[in-house]
Short mmCIF file of C-alpha atoms in Angstrom, two decimals:
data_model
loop_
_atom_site.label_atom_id
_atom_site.label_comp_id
_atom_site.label_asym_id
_atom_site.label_seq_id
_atom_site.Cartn_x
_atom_site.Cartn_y
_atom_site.Cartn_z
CA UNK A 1 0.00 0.00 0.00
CA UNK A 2 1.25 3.80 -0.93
CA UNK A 3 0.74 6.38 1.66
CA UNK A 4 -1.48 9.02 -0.10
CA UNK A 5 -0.43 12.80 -0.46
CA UNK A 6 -2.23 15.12 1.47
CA UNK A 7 -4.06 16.88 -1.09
CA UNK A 8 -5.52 13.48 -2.19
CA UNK A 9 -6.20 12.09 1.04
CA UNK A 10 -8.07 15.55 1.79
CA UNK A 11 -10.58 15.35 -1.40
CA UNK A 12 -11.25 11.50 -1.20
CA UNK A 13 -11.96 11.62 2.20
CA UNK A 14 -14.37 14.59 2.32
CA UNK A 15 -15.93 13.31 -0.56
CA UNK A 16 -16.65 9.68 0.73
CA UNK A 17 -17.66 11.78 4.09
CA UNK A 18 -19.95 13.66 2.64
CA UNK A 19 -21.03 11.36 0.19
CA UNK A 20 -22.34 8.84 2.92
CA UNK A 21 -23.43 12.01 5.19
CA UNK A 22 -26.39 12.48 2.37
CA UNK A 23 -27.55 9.48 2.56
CA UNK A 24 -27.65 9.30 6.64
CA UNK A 25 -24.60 7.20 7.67
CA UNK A 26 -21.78 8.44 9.37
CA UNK A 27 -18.35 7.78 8.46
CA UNK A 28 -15.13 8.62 9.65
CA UNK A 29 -11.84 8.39 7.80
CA UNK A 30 -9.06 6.08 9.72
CA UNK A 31 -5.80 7.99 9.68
CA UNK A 32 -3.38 6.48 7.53
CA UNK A 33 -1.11 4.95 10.16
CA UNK A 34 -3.90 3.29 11.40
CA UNK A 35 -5.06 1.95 8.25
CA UNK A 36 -5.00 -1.99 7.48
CA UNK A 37 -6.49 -3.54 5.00
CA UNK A 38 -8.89 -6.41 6.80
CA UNK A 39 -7.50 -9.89 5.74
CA UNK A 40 -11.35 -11.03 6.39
CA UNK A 41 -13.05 -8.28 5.06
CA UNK A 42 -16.82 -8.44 5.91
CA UNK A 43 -19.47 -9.39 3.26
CA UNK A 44 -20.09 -6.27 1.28
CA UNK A 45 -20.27 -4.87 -2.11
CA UNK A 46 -17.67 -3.85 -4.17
CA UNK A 47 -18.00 -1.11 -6.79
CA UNK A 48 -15.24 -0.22 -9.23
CA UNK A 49 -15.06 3.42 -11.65
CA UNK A 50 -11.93 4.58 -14.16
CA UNK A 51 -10.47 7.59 -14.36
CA UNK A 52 -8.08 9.35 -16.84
CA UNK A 53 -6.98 12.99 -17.18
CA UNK A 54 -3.86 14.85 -17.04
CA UNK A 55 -1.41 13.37 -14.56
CA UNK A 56 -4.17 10.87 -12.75
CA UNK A 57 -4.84 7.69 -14.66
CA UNK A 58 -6.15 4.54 -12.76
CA UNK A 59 -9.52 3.10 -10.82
CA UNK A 60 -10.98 3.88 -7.79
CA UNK A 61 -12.67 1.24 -5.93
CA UNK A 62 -15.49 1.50 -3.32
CA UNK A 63 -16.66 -1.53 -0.68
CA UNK A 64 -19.37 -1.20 1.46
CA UNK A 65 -20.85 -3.76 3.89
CA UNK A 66 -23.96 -5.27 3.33
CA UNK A 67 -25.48 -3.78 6.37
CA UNK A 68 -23.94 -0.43 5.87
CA UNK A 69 -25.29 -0.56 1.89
CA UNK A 70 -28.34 -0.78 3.02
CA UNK A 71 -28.43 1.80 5.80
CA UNK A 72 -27.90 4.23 3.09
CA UNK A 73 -30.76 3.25 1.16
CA UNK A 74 -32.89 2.13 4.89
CA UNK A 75 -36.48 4.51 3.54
CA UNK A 76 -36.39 2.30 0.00
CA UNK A 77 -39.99 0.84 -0.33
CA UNK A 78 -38.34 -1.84 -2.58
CA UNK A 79 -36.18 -4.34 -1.88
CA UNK A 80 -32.38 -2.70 -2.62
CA UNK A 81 -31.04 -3.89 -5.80
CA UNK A 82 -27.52 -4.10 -3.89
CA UNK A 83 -25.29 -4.74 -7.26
CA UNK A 84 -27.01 -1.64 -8.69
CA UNK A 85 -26.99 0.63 -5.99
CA UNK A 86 -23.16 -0.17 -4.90
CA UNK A 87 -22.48 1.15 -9.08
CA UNK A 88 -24.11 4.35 -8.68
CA UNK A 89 -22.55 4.65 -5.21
CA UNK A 90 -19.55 4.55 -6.48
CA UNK A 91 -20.27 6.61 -9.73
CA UNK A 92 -21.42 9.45 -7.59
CA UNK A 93 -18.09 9.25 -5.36
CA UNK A 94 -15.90 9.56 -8.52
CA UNK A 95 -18.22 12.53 -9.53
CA UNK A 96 -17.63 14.29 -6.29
CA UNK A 97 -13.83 13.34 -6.52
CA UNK A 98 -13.93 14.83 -10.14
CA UNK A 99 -15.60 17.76 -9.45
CA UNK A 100 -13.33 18.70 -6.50
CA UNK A 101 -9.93 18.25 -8.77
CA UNK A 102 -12.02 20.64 -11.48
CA UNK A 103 -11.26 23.60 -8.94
CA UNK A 104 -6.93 21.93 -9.37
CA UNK A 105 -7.13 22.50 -13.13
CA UNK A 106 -7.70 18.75 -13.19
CA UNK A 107 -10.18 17.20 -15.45
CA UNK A 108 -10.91 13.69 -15.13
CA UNK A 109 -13.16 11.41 -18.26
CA UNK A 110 -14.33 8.53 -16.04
CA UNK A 111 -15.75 5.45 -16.91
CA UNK A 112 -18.77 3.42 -16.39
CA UNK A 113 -19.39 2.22 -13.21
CA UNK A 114 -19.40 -1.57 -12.41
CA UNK A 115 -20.07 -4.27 -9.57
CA UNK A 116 -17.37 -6.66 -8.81
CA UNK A 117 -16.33 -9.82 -6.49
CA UNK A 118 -14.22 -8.30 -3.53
CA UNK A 119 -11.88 -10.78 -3.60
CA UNK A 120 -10.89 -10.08 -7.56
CA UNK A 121 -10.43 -6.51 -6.30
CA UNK A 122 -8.21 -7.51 -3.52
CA UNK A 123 -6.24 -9.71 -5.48
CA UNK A 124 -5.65 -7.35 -7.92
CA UNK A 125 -4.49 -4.73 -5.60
CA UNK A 126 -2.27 -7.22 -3.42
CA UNK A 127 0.13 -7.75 -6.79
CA UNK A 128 0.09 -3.73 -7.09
CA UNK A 129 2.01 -1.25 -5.51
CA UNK A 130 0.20 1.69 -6.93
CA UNK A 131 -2.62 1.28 -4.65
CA UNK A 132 -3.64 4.37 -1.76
CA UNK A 133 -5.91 2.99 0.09
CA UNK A 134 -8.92 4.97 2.38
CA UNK A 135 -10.65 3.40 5.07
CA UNK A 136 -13.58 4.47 6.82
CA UNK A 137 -15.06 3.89 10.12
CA UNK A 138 -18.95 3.48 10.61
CA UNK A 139 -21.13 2.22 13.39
CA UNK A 140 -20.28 -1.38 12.62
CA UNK A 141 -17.73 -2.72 10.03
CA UNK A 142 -15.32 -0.33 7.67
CA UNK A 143 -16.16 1.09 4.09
CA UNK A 144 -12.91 1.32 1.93
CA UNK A 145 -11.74 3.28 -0.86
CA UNK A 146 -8.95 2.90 -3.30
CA UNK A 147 -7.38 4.35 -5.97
CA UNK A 148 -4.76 2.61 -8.07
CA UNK A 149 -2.80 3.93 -10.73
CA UNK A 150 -1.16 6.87 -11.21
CA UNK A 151 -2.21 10.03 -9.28
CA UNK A 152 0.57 12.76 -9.97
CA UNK A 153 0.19 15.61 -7.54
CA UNK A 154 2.54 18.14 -9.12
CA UNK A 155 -0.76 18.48 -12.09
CA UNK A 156 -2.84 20.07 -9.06
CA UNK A 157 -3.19 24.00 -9.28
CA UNK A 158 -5.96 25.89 -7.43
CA UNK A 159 -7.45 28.55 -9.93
CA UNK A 160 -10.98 29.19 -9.10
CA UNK A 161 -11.97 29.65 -12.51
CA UNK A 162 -13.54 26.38 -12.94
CA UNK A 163 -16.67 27.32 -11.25
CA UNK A 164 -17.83 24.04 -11.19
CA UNK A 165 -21.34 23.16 -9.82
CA UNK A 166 -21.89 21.44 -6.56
CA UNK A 167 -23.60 18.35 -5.71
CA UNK A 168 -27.99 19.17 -5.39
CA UNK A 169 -27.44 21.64 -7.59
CA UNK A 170 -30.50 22.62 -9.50
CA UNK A 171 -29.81 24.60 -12.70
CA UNK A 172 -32.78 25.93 -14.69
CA UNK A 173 -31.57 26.94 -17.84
CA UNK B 1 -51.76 12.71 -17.39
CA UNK B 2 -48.62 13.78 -18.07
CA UNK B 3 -46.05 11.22 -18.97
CA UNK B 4 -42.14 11.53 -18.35
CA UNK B 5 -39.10 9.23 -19.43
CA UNK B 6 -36.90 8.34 -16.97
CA UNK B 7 -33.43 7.89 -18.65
CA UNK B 8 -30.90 6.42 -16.39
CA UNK B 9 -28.36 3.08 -16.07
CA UNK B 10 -29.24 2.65 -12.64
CA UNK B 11 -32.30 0.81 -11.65
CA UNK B 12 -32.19 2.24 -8.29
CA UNK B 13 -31.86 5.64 -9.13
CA UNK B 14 -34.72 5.03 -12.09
CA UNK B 15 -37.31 3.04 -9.36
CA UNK B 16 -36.59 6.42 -6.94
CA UNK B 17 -37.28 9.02 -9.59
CA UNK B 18 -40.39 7.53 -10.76
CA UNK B 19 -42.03 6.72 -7.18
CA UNK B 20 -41.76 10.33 -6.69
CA UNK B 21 -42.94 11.57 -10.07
CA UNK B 22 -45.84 8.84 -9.47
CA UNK B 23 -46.38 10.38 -6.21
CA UNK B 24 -46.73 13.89 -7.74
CA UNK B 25 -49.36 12.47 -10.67
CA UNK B 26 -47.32 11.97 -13.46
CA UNK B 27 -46.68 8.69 -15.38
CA UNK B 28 -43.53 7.33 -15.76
CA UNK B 29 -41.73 5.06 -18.51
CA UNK B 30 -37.79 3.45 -17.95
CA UNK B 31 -35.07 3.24 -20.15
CA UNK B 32 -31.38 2.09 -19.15
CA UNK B 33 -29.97 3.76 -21.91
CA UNK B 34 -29.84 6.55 -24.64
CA UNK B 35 -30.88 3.62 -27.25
CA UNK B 36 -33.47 2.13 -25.07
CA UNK B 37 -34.25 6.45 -24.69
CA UNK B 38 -34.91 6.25 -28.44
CA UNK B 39 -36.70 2.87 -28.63
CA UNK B 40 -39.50 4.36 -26.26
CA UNK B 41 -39.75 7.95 -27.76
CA UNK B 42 -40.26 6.03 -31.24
CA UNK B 43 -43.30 4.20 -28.98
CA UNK B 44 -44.78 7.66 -27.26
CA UNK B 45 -45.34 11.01 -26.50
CA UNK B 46 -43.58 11.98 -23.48
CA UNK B 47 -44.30 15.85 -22.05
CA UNK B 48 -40.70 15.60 -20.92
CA UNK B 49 -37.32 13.22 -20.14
CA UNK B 50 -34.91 12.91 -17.44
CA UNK B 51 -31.64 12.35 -18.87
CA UNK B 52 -28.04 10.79 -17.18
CA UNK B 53 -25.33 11.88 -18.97
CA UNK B 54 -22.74 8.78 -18.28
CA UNK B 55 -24.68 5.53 -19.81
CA UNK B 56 -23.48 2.89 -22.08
CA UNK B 57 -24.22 2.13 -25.66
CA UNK B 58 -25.20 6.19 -25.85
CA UNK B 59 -24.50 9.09 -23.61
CA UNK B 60 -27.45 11.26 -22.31
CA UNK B 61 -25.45 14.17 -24.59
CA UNK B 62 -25.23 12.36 -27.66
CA UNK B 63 -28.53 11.22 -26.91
CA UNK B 64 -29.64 15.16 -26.51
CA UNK B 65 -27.62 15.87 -30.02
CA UNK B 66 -30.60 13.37 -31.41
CA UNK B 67 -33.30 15.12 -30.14
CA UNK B 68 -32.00 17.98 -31.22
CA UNK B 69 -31.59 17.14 -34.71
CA UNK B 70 -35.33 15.35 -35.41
CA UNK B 71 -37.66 17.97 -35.91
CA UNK B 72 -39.99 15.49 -34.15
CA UNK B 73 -38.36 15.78 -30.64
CA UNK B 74 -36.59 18.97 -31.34
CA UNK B 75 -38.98 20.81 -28.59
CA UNK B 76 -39.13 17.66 -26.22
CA UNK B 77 -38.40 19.28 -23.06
CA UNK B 78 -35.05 17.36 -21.30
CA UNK B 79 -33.16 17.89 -17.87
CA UNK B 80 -29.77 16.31 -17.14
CA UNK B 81 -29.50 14.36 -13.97
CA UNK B 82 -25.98 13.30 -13.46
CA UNK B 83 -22.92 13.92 -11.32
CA UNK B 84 -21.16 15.70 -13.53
CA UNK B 85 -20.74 19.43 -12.65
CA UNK B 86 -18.10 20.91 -15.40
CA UNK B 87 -18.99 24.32 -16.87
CA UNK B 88 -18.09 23.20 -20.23
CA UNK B 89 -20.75 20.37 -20.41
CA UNK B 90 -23.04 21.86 -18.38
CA UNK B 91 -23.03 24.71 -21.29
CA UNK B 92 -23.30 21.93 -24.05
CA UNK B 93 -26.38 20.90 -23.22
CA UNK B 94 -27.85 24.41 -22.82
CA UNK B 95 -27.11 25.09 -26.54
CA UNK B 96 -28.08 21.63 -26.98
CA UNK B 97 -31.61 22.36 -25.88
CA UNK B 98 -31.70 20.37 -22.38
CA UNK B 99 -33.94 22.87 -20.16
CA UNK B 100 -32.00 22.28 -16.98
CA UNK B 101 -29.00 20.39 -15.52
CA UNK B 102 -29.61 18.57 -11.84
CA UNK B 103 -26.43 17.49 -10.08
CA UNK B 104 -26.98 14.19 -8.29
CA UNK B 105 -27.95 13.55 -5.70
CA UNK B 106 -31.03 15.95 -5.89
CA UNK B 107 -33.78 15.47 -3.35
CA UNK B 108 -36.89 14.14 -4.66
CA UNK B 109 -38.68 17.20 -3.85
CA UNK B 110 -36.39 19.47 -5.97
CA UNK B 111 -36.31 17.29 -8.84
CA UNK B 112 -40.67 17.15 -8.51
CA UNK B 113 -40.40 21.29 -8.68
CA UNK B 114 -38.43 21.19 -11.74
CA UNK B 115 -40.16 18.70 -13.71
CA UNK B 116 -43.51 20.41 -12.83
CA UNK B 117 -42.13 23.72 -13.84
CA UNK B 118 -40.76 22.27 -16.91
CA UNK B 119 -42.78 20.02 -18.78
CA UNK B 120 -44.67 20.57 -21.92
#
């Protein structure tokens, strides 16, 4: 595992914070030196999102528990389609990921989301050494983010001329 | 009744959308994609669709081009529901025609205001 830079850490944390915040579970980040990856990770969903623009190239990986997935969905009426939910999950943490590194000059094309086995994730991660790794405490069990590839923090310039829009944004044109 | 096509990869996000347009009085079709988009606008009259911009086969702004272009759905009334937030596209699909541009996740209540406001 690769300790994170700062600036990285900072934006995938707040993200995955506030990300799970909207949806009414609480989650704290575990500070790096803390941070293990579980060798019997809980049963959970995996969901897994590309990314490429200038000087960050990889996949970002989200797991969630089962019982924390469906905390975040608890009001549903419907059963919780768990594969689909965990891909738009993840989708909407790589948009708020994306649209934080807009405001660094940074601007990420990311892929389509998609659902995958835990363990080919961990496998595939164990035989990289590219891989920062984010984990998360909640009330029971640990939701973990990853990002493997090639983030290059020298590319990252505030401006404040991207303007981007924020998250519950509601633009009437 | 009014009838609106939800456009959107994820079921979840699709089911949520149209329980609250349902709730509001509107009727509600699905489609996964911008080609499954197509198949059901070929089918029916919609007063207005709900478009994601990231999908696979075609793109809610490719999909927007198409509207565009057919003098049959050139005036079909669209809003963008997506994550993205960049200026640039954001501005595409205002000169592309889209009426608004909702930045997930919206609350249910928001999205109800805009559709109401906006449909044909």
């Amino acid at each position: 595992m690769k300790p994170a830079s700062s600036l990285i850490e900072t934006i995938v944390q707040s993200a995955t914070v506030e990300l799970f915040r909207t949806y009414g579970v609480a989650v704290a980040p575990i500070p790096r030196a803390m941070a293990r990856l579980n060798p019997n990770p809980p049963d959970g969903w995996c969901g897994l999102i590309t990314f490429n623009g200038q000087g960050m190239n990889g996949a970002l990986t989200l797991f969630v528990p089962t019982a924390i997935l469906g905390l975040t969905k608890a009001g549903m009426s419907q059963p919780l389609q768990a594969r689909d939910w965990i891909r738009e999950l993840t989708n909407q943490l790589m948009g708020r990921i994306k649209t934080r590194l807009l405001q660094l000059e940074v601007t990420l094309q990311i892929g389509l989301p998609a659902a995958l086995d835990r363990r080919l994730i961990d496998r595939r991660q164990k035989s990289s050494g590219s891989t920062h790794v984010f984990q998360f405490r909640t009330i029971r069990d640990e939701v973990t983010v990853t990002m493997e590839g090639t983030l290059d923090e020298s590319c990252l310039k505030y401006s404040g001329s991207a303007n981007p829009g924020s998250e519950g944004d509601v633009i009437i044109f | 009744m009014k009838k609106v096509l939800i456009v959107d990869d994820s079921e979840t996000i699709r089911l949520e959308v149209a329980r609250a347009l349902g709730k509001a009085g509107f009727a509600t079709v699905q489609a996964c994609d911008g080609i499954d988009a197509l198949d059901r606008i070929a089918e029916s009259d919609f007063s207005l669709v709900i478009l994601d911009v990231n999908m696979p086969r075609l793109g809610g702004l490719d999909l927007l081009d198409r509207l565009q272009e057919n003098p049959k759905t050139a005036t079909l009334p669209v809003i963008m529901l997506t994550t993205e937030a960049q200026r640039s596209m954001i501005e595409r699909a205002r000169k592309g025609g889209a009426k608004g541009w909702l930045i997930k996740p919206v609350t249910m209540e928001h999205l109800v205001i805009a559709v109401t406001k906006l449909a044909a």
